[in-house]
């Protein structure tokens, strides 16, 4: 039986195309805004550009964030429009569960945990060095607010 080159090429490229679709699927992004949507069920983390919960801010809700790189501060004030990654100085946890901010992307490195409804007037381990965060998580190695 003779197979045409087109049929062979199509047969060989189909699995590669399907595999590429699965690898390139985007990760679910956390919702952000200038107010908290408690209906998300996760609670909310609000990060501020300046210490003492001043300057621009952004709320995160709905899911964890493995890398703050694509996110910006949204609220009015100093820092509005700037990237959140490595620029957060303070925050608060609008949640009945702990929320942890990490120094590195993908939830690694030094960390600060904001316990239930906690306020951090100035982040400790992640002050202007924040790369990711996780809802409902704490560790004995994290600084606790």
CSV table of C-alpha atoms in Angstrom, one decimal:
chain,number,residue,atom,x,y,z
A,1,UNK,CA,0.0,0.0,0.0
A,2,UNK,CA,1.2,3.4,-0.9
A,3,UNK,CA,0.7,6.3,1.5
A,4,UNK,CA,0.9,9.8,0.3
A,5,UNK,CA,3.4,12.1,2.0
A,6,UNK,CA,0.5,14.4,3.0
A,7,UNK,CA,-1.3,11.6,4.8
A,8,UNK,CA,1.8,10.6,6.7
A,9,UNK,CA,2.6,14.2,7.6
A,10,UNK,CA,-1.0,14.7,8.8
A,11,UNK,CA,-0.9,11.5,10.9
A,12,UNK,CA,2.4,12.4,12.5
A,13,UNK,CA,1.5,16.0,13.3
A,14,UNK,CA,-2.0,15.4,14.8
A,15,UNK,CA,-0.7,14.0,18.2
A,16,UNK,CA,1.9,16.9,18.4
A,17,UNK,CA,-0.9,19.5,17.8
A,18,UNK,CA,-3.1,17.9,20.5
A,19,UNK,CA,-0.1,17.8,23.0
A,20,UNK,CA,0.7,21.5,22.3
A,21,UNK,CA,-2.9,22.4,23.1
A,22,UNK,CA,-2.7,20.8,26.5
A,23,UNK,CA,0.7,22.3,27.3
A,24,UNK,CA,-0.2,25.8,26.2
A,25,UNK,CA,-3.5,25.9,28.2
A,26,UNK,CA,-3.4,29.0,30.4
A,27,UNK,CA,-3.5,28.7,34.2
A,28,UNK,CA,-6.7,30.0,35.9
A,29,UNK,CA,-6.1,33.6,36.8
A,30,UNK,CA,-7.3,35.1,40.1
A,31,UNK,CA,-9.9,37.8,39.8
A,32,UNK,CA,-8.8,41.3,40.8
A,33,UNK,CA,-10.6,44.6,41.5
A,34,UNK,CA,-11.0,47.6,43.7
A,35,UNK,CA,-13.5,45.8,45.9
A,36,UNK,CA,-13.8,42.3,47.4
A,37,UNK,CA,-16.1,39.7,46.0
A,38,UNK,CA,-16.8,37.5,49.0
A,39,UNK,CA,-19.1,35.3,46.9
A,40,UNK,CA,-15.9,33.8,45.5
A,41,UNK,CA,-15.7,31.6,48.6
A,42,UNK,CA,-12.0,32.1,49.1
A,43,UNK,CA,-12.0,35.4,50.9
A,44,UNK,CA,-9.9,38.3,49.6
A,45,UNK,CA,-6.4,39.5,49.9
A,46,UNK,CA,-5.8,43.2,49.5
A,47,UNK,CA,-2.3,44.5,48.8
A,48,UNK,CA,-1.1,48.1,49.0
A,49,UNK,CA,1.7,49.9,47.3
A,50,UNK,CA,2.7,51.8,50.4
A,51,UNK,CA,3.1,50.9,54.1
A,52,UNK,CA,0.2,51.5,56.6
A,53,UNK,CA,-2.3,50.4,53.9
A,54,UNK,CA,-1.9,53.6,51.9
A,55,UNK,CA,-1.4,54.3,48.2
A,56,UNK,CA,-2.9,52.3,45.4
A,57,UNK,CA,-4.2,48.8,46.2
A,58,UNK,CA,-5.7,45.7,44.5
A,59,UNK,CA,-8.0,42.9,45.8
A,60,UNK,CA,-7.4,39.3,44.8
A,61,UNK,CA,-10.1,36.7,45.1
A,62,UNK,CA,-11.2,33.4,43.5
A,63,UNK,CA,-7.9,31.5,43.3
A,64,UNK,CA,-4.2,31.6,44.4
A,65,UNK,CA,-1.6,33.5,42.4
A,66,UNK,CA,1.6,31.7,41.5
A,67,UNK,CA,3.2,34.8,40.0
A,68,UNK,CA,2.2,38.4,40.5
A,69,UNK,CA,3.9,39.5,37.3
A,70,UNK,CA,0.8,40.1,35.2
A,71,UNK,CA,-1.1,42.1,37.9
A,72,UNK,CA,-1.1,45.8,38.6
A,73,UNK,CA,-2.3,48.1,41.4
A,74,UNK,CA,-5.8,49.3,40.5
A,75,UNK,CA,-7.0,51.7,43.2
A,76,UNK,CA,-6.4,55.5,43.3
A,77,UNK,CA,-3.2,56.7,44.8
A,78,UNK,CA,0.5,56.4,44.6
A,79,UNK,CA,1.5,53.3,42.6
A,80,UNK,CA,-1.7,53.0,40.5
A,81,UNK,CA,-0.9,51.1,37.3
A,82,UNK,CA,2.4,49.7,38.6
A,83,UNK,CA,3.1,46.0,38.8
A,84,UNK,CA,2.2,44.2,42.0
A,85,UNK,CA,5.2,41.8,41.9
A,86,UNK,CA,7.9,43.1,44.3
A,87,UNK,CA,6.0,46.3,45.0
A,88,UNK,CA,3.6,45.5,47.8
A,89,UNK,CA,4.4,47.1,51.2
A,90,UNK,CA,1.3,46.2,53.3
A,91,UNK,CA,-2.0,44.4,53.1
A,92,UNK,CA,-5.0,42.9,54.8
A,93,UNK,CA,-6.8,39.5,54.7
A,94,UNK,CA,-10.5,39.7,54.3
A,95,UNK,CA,-11.0,36.0,55.0
A,96,UNK,CA,-11.7,33.7,58.0
A,97,UNK,CA,-8.7,31.7,56.9
A,98,UNK,CA,-5.0,32.4,56.7
A,99,UNK,CA,-3.5,33.8,53.5
A,100,UNK,CA,0.2,33.6,52.8
A,101,UNK,CA,2.4,35.8,50.6
A,102,UNK,CA,5.6,34.4,49.3
A,103,UNK,CA,9.0,35.9,48.3
A,104,UNK,CA,9.3,33.7,45.2
A,105,UNK,CA,7.0,32.7,42.4
A,106,UNK,CA,5.2,29.3,42.7
A,107,UNK,CA,4.8,29.7,46.5
A,108,UNK,CA,8.4,29.4,47.6
A,109,UNK,CA,10.9,31.2,49.8
A,110,UNK,CA,10.3,33.4,52.8
A,111,UNK,CA,6.7,34.2,53.6
A,112,UNK,CA,4.3,36.3,55.5
A,113,UNK,CA,1.0,34.8,56.8
A,114,UNK,CA,-2.0,37.1,57.4
A,115,UNK,CA,-4.2,35.2,59.8
A,116,UNK,CA,-8.0,35.5,59.8
A,117,UNK,CA,-8.9,39.1,59.0
A,118,UNK,CA,-5.4,40.3,59.9
A,119,UNK,CA,-3.8,43.6,58.9
A,120,UNK,CA,-0.2,43.9,58.0
A,121,UNK,CA,0.8,47.6,58.2
A,122,UNK,CA,4.2,46.6,56.8
A,123,UNK,CA,5.0,43.2,55.4
A,124,UNK,CA,7.9,41.6,57.1
A,125,UNK,CA,9.6,38.9,55.0
A,126,UNK,CA,8.0,40.0,51.7
A,127,UNK,CA,8.1,43.8,51.9
A,128,UNK,CA,8.6,44.9,48.3
A,129,UNK,CA,9.7,41.3,47.6
A,130,UNK,CA,6.4,39.6,46.9
A,131,UNK,CA,5.9,37.2,44.0
A,132,UNK,CA,3.0,34.8,44.8
A,133,UNK,CA,0.3,34.1,47.4
A,134,UNK,CA,-1.9,31.2,48.5
A,135,UNK,CA,-5.3,31.2,50.3
A,136,UNK,CA,-5.9,28.8,53.2
A,137,UNK,CA,-2.2,28.2,53.8
A,138,UNK,CA,0.2,28.8,56.6
A,139,UNK,CA,3.6,27.5,57.7
A,140,UNK,CA,5.6,27.6,60.9
A,141,UNK,CA,8.4,29.3,59.0
A,142,UNK,CA,6.2,32.3,57.9
A,143,UNK,CA,6.1,35.6,59.8
A,144,UNK,CA,2.6,35.8,61.3
A,145,UNK,CA,0.4,38.9,61.4
